[in-house]
Short mmCIF file of C-alpha atoms in Angstrom, two decimals:
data_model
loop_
_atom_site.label_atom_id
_atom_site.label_comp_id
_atom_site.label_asym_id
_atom_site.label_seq_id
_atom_site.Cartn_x
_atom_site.Cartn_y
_atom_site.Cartn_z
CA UNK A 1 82.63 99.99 106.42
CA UNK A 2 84.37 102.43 104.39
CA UNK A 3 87.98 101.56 105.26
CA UNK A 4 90.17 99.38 107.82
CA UNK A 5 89.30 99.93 111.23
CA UNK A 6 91.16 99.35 114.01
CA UNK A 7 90.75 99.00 117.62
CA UNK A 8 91.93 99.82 120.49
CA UNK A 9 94.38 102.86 118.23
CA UNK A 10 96.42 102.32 121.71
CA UNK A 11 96.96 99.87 124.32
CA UNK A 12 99.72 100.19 127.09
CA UNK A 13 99.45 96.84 129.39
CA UNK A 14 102.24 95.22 131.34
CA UNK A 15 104.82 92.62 130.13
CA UNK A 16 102.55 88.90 131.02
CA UNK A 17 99.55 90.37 130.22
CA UNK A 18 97.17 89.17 127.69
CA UNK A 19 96.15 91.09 124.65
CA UNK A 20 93.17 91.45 121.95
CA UNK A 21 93.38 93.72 118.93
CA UNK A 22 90.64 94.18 116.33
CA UNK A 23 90.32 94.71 113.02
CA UNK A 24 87.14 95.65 110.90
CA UNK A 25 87.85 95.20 107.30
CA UNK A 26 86.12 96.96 104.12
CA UNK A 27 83.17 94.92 103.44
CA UNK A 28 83.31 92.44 100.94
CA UNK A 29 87.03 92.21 101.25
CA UNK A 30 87.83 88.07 101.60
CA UNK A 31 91.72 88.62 102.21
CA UNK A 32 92.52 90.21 105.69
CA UNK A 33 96.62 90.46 106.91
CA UNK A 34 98.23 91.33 110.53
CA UNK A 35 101.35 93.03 109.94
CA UNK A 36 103.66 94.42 112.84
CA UNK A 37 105.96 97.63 112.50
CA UNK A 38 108.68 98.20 114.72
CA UNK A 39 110.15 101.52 115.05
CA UNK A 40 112.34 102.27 112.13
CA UNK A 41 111.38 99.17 110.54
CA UNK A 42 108.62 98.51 107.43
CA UNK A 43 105.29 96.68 108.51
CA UNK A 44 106.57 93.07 108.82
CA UNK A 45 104.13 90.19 107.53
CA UNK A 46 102.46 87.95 110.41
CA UNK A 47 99.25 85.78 109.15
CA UNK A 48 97.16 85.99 105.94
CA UNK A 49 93.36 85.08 105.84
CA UNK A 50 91.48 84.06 102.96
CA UNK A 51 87.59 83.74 104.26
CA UNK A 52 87.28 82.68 107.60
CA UNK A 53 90.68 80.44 107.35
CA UNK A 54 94.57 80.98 107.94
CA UNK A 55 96.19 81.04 104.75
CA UNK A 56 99.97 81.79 105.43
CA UNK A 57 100.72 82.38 109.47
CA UNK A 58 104.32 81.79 108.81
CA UNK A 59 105.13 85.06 109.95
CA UNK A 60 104.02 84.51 113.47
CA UNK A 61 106.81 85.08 115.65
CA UNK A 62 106.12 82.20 117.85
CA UNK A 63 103.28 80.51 119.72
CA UNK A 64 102.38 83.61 121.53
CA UNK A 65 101.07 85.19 118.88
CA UNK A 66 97.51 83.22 117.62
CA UNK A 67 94.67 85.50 115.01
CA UNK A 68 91.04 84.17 114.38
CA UNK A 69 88.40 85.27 112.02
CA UNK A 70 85.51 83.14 112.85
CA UNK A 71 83.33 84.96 109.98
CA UNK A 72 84.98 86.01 107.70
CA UNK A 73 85.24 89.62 108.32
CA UNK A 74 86.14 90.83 112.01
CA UNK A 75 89.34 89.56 112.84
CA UNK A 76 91.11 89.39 116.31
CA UNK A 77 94.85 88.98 117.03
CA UNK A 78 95.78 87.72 120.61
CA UNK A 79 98.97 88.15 122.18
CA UNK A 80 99.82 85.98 124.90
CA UNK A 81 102.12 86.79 128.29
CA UNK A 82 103.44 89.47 126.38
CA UNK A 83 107.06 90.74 126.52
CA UNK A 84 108.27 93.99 126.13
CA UNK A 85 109.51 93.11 122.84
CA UNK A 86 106.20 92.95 121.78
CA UNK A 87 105.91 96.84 121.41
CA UNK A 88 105.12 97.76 118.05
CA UNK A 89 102.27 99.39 115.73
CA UNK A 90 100.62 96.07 114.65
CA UNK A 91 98.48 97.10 111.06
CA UNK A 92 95.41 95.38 109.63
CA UNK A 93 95.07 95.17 106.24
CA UNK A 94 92.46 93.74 103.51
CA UNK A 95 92.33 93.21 100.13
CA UNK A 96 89.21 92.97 97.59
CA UNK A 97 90.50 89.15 96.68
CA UNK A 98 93.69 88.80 97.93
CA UNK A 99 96.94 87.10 95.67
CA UNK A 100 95.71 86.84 92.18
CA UNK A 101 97.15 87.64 89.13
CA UNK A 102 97.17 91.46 89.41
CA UNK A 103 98.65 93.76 91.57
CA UNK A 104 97.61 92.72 95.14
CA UNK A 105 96.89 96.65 96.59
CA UNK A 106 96.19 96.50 100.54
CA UNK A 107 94.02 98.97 102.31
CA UNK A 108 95.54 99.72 105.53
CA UNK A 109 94.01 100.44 108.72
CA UNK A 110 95.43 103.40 111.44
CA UNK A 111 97.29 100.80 113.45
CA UNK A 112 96.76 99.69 116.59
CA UNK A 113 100.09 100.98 119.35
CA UNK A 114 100.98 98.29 121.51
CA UNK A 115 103.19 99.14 124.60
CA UNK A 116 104.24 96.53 126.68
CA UNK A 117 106.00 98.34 130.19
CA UNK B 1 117.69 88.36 104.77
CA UNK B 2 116.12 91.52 103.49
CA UNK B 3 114.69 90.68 100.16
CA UNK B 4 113.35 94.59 99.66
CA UNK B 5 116.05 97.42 100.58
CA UNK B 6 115.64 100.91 100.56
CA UNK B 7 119.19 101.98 101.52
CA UNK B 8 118.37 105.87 102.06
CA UNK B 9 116.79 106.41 105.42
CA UNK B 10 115.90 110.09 104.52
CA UNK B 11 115.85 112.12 101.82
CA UNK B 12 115.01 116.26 101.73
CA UNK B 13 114.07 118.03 98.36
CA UNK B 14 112.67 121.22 97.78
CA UNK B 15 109.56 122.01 96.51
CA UNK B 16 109.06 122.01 92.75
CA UNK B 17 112.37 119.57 92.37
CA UNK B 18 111.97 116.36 91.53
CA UNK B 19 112.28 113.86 93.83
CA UNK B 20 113.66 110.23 93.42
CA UNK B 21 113.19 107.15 95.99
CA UNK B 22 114.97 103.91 95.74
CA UNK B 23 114.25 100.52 96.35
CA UNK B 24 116.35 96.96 95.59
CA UNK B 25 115.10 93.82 95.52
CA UNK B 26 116.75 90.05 95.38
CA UNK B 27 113.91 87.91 94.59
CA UNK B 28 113.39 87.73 90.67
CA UNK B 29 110.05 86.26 91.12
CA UNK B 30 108.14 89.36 92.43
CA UNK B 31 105.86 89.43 90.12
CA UNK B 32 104.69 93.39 91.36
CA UNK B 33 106.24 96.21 92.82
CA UNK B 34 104.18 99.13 94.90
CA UNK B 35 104.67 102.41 96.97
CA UNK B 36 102.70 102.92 99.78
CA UNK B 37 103.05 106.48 101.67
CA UNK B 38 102.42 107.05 105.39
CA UNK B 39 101.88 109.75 107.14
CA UNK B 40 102.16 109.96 110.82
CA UNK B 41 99.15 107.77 112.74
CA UNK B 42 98.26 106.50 110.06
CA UNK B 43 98.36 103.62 108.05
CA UNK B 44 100.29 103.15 104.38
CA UNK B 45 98.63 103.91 101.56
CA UNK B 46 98.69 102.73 98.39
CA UNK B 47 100.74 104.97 95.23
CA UNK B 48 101.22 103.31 92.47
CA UNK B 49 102.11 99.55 91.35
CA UNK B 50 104.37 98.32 87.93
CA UNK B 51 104.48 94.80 86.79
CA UNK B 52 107.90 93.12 86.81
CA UNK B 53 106.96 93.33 82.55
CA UNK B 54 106.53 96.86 82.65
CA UNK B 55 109.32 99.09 82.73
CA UNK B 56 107.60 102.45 83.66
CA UNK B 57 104.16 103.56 84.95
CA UNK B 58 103.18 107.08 85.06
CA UNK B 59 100.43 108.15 87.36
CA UNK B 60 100.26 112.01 87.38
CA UNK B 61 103.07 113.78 89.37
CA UNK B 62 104.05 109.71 89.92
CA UNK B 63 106.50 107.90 87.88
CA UNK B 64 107.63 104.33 88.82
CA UNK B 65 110.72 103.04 87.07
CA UNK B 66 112.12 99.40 86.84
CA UNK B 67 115.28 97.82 85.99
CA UNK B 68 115.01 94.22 86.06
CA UNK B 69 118.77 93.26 85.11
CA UNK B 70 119.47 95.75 88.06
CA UNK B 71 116.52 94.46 90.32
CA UNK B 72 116.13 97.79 90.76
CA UNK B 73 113.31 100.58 91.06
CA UNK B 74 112.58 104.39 91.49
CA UNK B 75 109.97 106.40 92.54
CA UNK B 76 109.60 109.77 90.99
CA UNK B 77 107.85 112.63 92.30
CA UNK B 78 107.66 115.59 90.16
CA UNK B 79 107.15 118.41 90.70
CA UNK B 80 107.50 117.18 94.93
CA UNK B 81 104.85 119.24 97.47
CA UNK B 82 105.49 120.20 100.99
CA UNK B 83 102.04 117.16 101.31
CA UNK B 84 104.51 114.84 99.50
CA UNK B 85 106.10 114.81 102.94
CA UNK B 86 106.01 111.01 104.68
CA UNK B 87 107.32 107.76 104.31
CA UNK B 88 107.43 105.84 101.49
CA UNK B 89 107.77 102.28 101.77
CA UNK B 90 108.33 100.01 98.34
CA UNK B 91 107.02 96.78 98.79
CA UNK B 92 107.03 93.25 96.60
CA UNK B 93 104.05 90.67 95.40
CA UNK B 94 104.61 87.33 94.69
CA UNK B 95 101.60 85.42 93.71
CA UNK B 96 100.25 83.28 96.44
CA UNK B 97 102.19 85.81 99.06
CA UNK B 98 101.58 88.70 101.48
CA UNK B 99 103.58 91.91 100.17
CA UNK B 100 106.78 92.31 101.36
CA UNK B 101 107.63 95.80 102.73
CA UNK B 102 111.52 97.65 102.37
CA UNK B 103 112.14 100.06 105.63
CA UNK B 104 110.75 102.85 104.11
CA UNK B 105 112.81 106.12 103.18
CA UNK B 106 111.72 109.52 104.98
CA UNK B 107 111.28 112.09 102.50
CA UNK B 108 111.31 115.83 103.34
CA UNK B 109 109.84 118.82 101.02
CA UNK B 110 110.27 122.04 102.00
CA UNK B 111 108.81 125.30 101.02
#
């Protein structure tokens, strides 16, 4: 597509509850990144993926928290028995190649609002 | 440990001033620096970028400025626009890494 799609753009569910969040990258972009932004805060890294694999999840809060991207393109993060501190904008991101040896320029998507009552 | 600070929350300017955003960094092997801007619902998006050999890069109204003995850079809008009003987040690249984002610095033009 044209740019970084997200979906849902909001979700309200209750704290326990599992969640899904999509992201549609720009086609042809290999690199695709979660980041989560609290309120007040910049977007925070969680996972990286190069092609269909995980190339840096070390910003996963904890085991909760899992992303796939079974083709390469569409990617999902779940949330697990979510907590309230879970609430955030959570951003999708892609890049043409990823970290290289030039400036590495994300395209953001809208965001997808999480609130967890 | 924040390894990208911007220290001003806010900032207001008039229109046709200049205005300056700051960012700090402690990591000496960032090997980029970039501004992202974000309006409201939506997401950042990318300003301008300066390699950690450059010392300046001008991009129209846009001027990025870095001090590397400081670990230090600016953002300079000039002459700043009411639509110059949003956040602007400075983020760092280290190859092999995801960007790394400072808590962005609110700035305010008014006509």
């Amino acid at each position: 597509g044209a740019g970084v799609s997200q979906t849902p753009s909001n979700k309200v569910t209750e704290k326990g509850k599992y969640v899904e969040l999509r992201c549609d990258p720009i086609s042809g972009h290999t690199a695709l990144y979660w980041y989560r932004q609290s309120l007040g805060q910049g977007p925070e890294f969680l996972i990286y993926f190069q092609g269909t694999g995980a190339a840096d999840d070390s910003g996963l809060p904890n085991d909760r928290f899992f992303a796939v991207r079974p083709e390469g393109s569409v990617s999902t993060l779940k949330i697990q028995r979510t907590e309230r501190g879970d609430s955030a904008v959570y951003l999708c991101a892609s890049s043409l190649t990823g970290p290289s040896s030039g400036a590495n320029v994300l395209t953001f998507g809208a965001g997808s609002r999480l609130t967890v009552l | 440990d924040q390894q990208v600070k911007q220290n001003s929350p806010s900032l207001s300017v008039q229109e046709g001033r200049i205005s300056i955003l700051n960012c700090d960094y402690t990591n000496s092997m960032f090997d980029y620096f970039l501004w992202y801007k974000k309006y409201p619902a939506e997401g950042p998006t990318f300003l301008i970028s300066i390699s950690s050999i450059k010392d300046k890069n001008e991009d129209g109204r846009f001027t990025v400025f870095l001090n590397k003995s400081a670990k230090h850079l600016s953002l300079h809008i000039v002459p700043s626009q009411p639509g110059d009003s949003a956040v602007y987040f400075c983020a760092a690249d280290q190859a092999g890494t995801a960007l790394i984002f400072g808590k962005g610095t609110t700035l305010s033009v008014s006509s």
